[in-house]
Amino acid sequence: MSQMNGASSLVASLEAAGVDVMFGIPGGAILPAYDPIFSSSIRHILVRHEQGAGHAATGYAQVTGRVGVCIATSGPGATNLVTPLADAAMDSVPVVAITGQVPSVAIGTDAFQEADIRGITMPFAKHNYLITDPADIPRAIAEAFHIASTGRPGPVLVDIAKDALQKMTEFKYPASVSLKGYQPKLAPDAQSITDAADLIAQSSKPVFYVGGGVIKANASRELMELAQLLGAPVVTTLMARGAFPDSHPLNLGMPGMHGTVAAVTALQKSDLLITLGARFDDRVTGKLSSFAVHAKVIHADVDPAEIGKNRFADVAVLGDLKHTIAALIPAVKVALGKNRPDLTAWLRQMNSLKATYPLGYDVPKDGSLAPQYVIERLGKISGPQTIFAAGVGQHQMWASQFVSYENPRTWLNSGGLGTMGYAVPAAMGAKVGAPDTTVWAIDGDGCFQMTNQELTTCALNNIPIKVAIINNESLGMVRQWQTLFYEGRYSNTSLESKRIPNFPMLAEAMGCVGLSCDRPEDVDATIEKAMSINDQPVVVDFRVTRDAMVWPMVAAGASNDDILIARETAPDWDSQEL
Amino acid sequence: MAQHTLEVIVENSPGVLARVAGLFSRRAYNIERLSVGPTDNPETSKMDIVVNLEGHALEQVIAQLDKLINVIAIKEIVPNSAVPIVHDTQPDYQN
Ligand SMILES: Cc1ncc(C[n+]2csc(CCOP(=O)(O)OP(=O)(O)O)c2C)c(N)n1
Ligand SMILES: [Mg+2]
């Protein structure tokens, strides 16, 4: 035990929690903490906007599996963290945010830079704290890391009054954390595993509906074993891309609004959804009442409130997915030993759909660049170890569709909140977490203009990320909806010009290399040029056609049965035996 | 619809009432009646929450309430019965 001020106790607590890096910006209320940070072993990366700090913490966490940390001052510093924390909540990312608060006597007086950030974040943070007594700092930090990283991961905010940082206290980091109201379950009940295995052994049309929880639980290896044991098709949601290799013959791709025909249909026609760490999100189910109507449901998740939330579960398996899948493997072996349904017809049907309706796109007849082609080449040239972080929009869907993901934690995106501006700072955090891995942000021209200031941070801190701007001079995804649902009335979705801003010049101004490409024949050489630069961030402005659309598509609120593969074009169901 | 009374034991920490009330508001559940009082243990309080919910919706409320870190235990008081239903959706921590 040693005497120190609250600020030193905070930094010592962060060190004790194993923090090696944090992203933030100082200011009045948090200033006392920045003094011990100056001499701490923790690397602090000075970002240009707190939103960047939050998404960087998320990117770091997604890639490393560790808790990402961001830090900001009171008032506007804290409110700038709201978007990335809400984002981390929706995508179950372990993040701890530290904010300074006005001195405890001033709380509630509308003091300068006072914002009730605990109240503001209460609806979505996994938990949060307001600390006014320095003695509470070590326990709050230990609990915050425990809560953020266990169970269903999520963001935890610790707001600390300035005087609590300044007053003297005794530093004693708790050896362990125990919370009466929080005991996430690791191992599933044996009965639930047996019940699940029995259902699996009765199903002739099973499908693994795999969500991001499998990646969070580091359960990809277990999933591979179980999938191969059963030989059933696998679909990986937007949050689960990479949880199971795209190249595997059992992988049907992504389900949902922009999913493959095979993946969407597999869920629709299945008699058993083996749901692993997924949450029946509306972007996956489409119109819920017409979703997978013939299927029984096994729902395995660590969060009890997800089970049965949107869809009734015939068998609920509550527990950590690594434990759950590991327990399912021997149980399914036993069950299949007694009764092994023949999945041949089912697999033949699904493989036929996969072969008949692969993802594809039209090559523009005027020689302009197809965005899908750029993304496809990025994936091929950069290879399966590369980490990709996408923004939100058409480019995000294409980045999910046209890159082949072979490994978990190589695909980062804002799936739940759909936060434009996620890509650049998330890629920055990812690169800090995996400095030896190539990190590409695949960003939209709209998204890029929300958070590109973090390229300055990257340039100055030796974080050489690569950014591919898919520049279609529009808010393309919104424009697509206007094309389809608003008679082509393009209200406020044109970004007007491929030249303003001049992205390569903007990149150069921030200390990055700026490249551009607008002809298909130059794509490979441009990507290779970008790949050859590793001592500086690189930004490539890919000037693509603005008219490309994301297909397939299930319109919002429509049934998955009404999937279209192109405008007004449904799959030819009559020619499929289903 | 029948009324159900939930007896919720919470940590006696600042902001707990806001967390519980906020959860009901955010998830669009109605509270019919709410009272908060002390327990024998000064570190905890007891909230009696009356809701007009059944079946699945009631289970969701309980599951979401149970996710609040400051919520320690939830009992459903059954009318005309001395035995409450104990909702134990977060069983013991197993390592
Ligand atoms: C912060 C935020 N504001 C608005 C939206 C709504 N929105 C979804 S996609 C999109 C367009 C994105 O444009 P761009 O980054 O150029 O991507 P594109 O669709 O053109 O590939 C918009 C405005 C959003 N998702 N996030
Ligand atoms: Mg665009």
GROMACS .gro file of C-alpha atoms in nm, chain A residues 118 122-123 126-129 146-147 150 152 179-187 189 303-309 318, chain B residues 11 14-16 18-19 26-27 41 43-44 56 60 63-64 66-72 89-95:
model
   58
  118ARG     CA    1  -2.294   0.867  -1.651
  122MET     CA    2  -2.669   0.472  -1.884
  123PRO     CA    3  -2.909   0.340  -2.149
  126LYS     CA    4  -2.284  -0.227  -1.984
  127HIS     CA    5  -2.217  -0.041  -1.663
  128ASN     CA    6  -2.080   0.292  -1.549
  129TYR     CA    7  -1.942   0.470  -1.245
  146HIS     CA    8  -1.391  -0.735  -1.528
  147ILE     CA    9  -1.737  -0.629  -1.646
  150THR     CA   10  -1.645  -1.109  -1.922
  152ARG     CA   11  -2.121  -1.055  -2.309
  179LEU     CA   12  -2.000  -0.870  -0.780
  180LYS     CA   13  -2.321  -0.996  -0.624
  181GLY     CA   14  -2.532  -0.887  -0.919
  182TYR     CA   15  -2.302  -1.003  -1.196
  183GLN     CA   16  -2.198  -1.364  -1.237
  184PRO     CA   17  -2.183  -1.456  -1.604
  185LYS     CA   18  -2.214  -1.822  -1.668
  186LEU     CA   19  -1.924  -2.001  -1.831
  187ALA     CA   20  -2.014  -2.368  -1.854
  189ASP     CA   21  -2.588  -2.697  -1.808
  303ASP     CA   22  -2.640  -1.334  -2.251
  304PRO     CA   23  -2.961  -1.477  -2.103
  305ALA     CA   24  -3.164  -1.177  -2.219
  306GLU     CA   25  -3.087  -1.254  -2.585
  307ILE     CA   26  -3.231  -1.603  -2.565
  308GLY     CA   27  -3.594  -1.584  -2.666
  309LYS     CA   28  -3.581  -1.204  -2.716
  318LEU     CA   29  -2.666  -2.046  -2.165
  589GLU     CA   30  -2.732  -0.249  -0.442
  592PRO     CA   31  -2.640   0.614  -0.640
  593GLY     CA   32  -2.816   0.601  -0.971
  594VAL     CA   33  -2.982   0.263  -0.921
  596ALA     CA   34  -3.241   0.581  -1.264
  597ARG     CA   35  -3.099   0.260  -1.408
  604ARG     CA   36  -3.580   0.250  -2.303
  605ARG     CA   37  -3.735  -0.089  -2.367
  619ASN     CA   38  -2.894  -0.486   0.504
  621GLU     CA   39  -2.603  -0.204   0.150
  622THR     CA   40  -2.916  -0.306  -0.034
  634HIS     CA   41  -4.262  -1.367  -2.293
  638GLN     CA   42  -3.777  -1.027  -2.108
  641ALA     CA   43  -3.392  -1.094  -1.797
  642GLN     CA   44  -3.307  -0.734  -1.884
  644ASP     CA   45  -3.116  -0.904  -1.414
  645LYS     CA   46  -2.848  -0.776  -1.653
  646LEU     CA   47  -2.817  -0.454  -1.455
  647ILE     CA   48  -2.501  -0.498  -1.253
  648ASN     CA   49  -2.659  -0.339  -0.943
  649VAL     CA   50  -2.955  -0.577  -0.946
  650ILE     CA   51  -2.880  -0.860  -0.707
  667THR     CA   52  -3.093  -1.640  -1.464
  668GLN     CA   53  -2.737  -1.577  -1.357
  669PRO     CA   54  -2.635  -1.888  -1.171
  670ASP     CA   55  -2.310  -1.933  -0.994
  671TYR     CA   56  -1.991  -1.829  -1.154
  672GLN     CA   57  -1.821  -2.141  -1.281
  673ASN     CA   58  -1.460  -2.134  -1.381
   0.00000   0.00000   0.00000
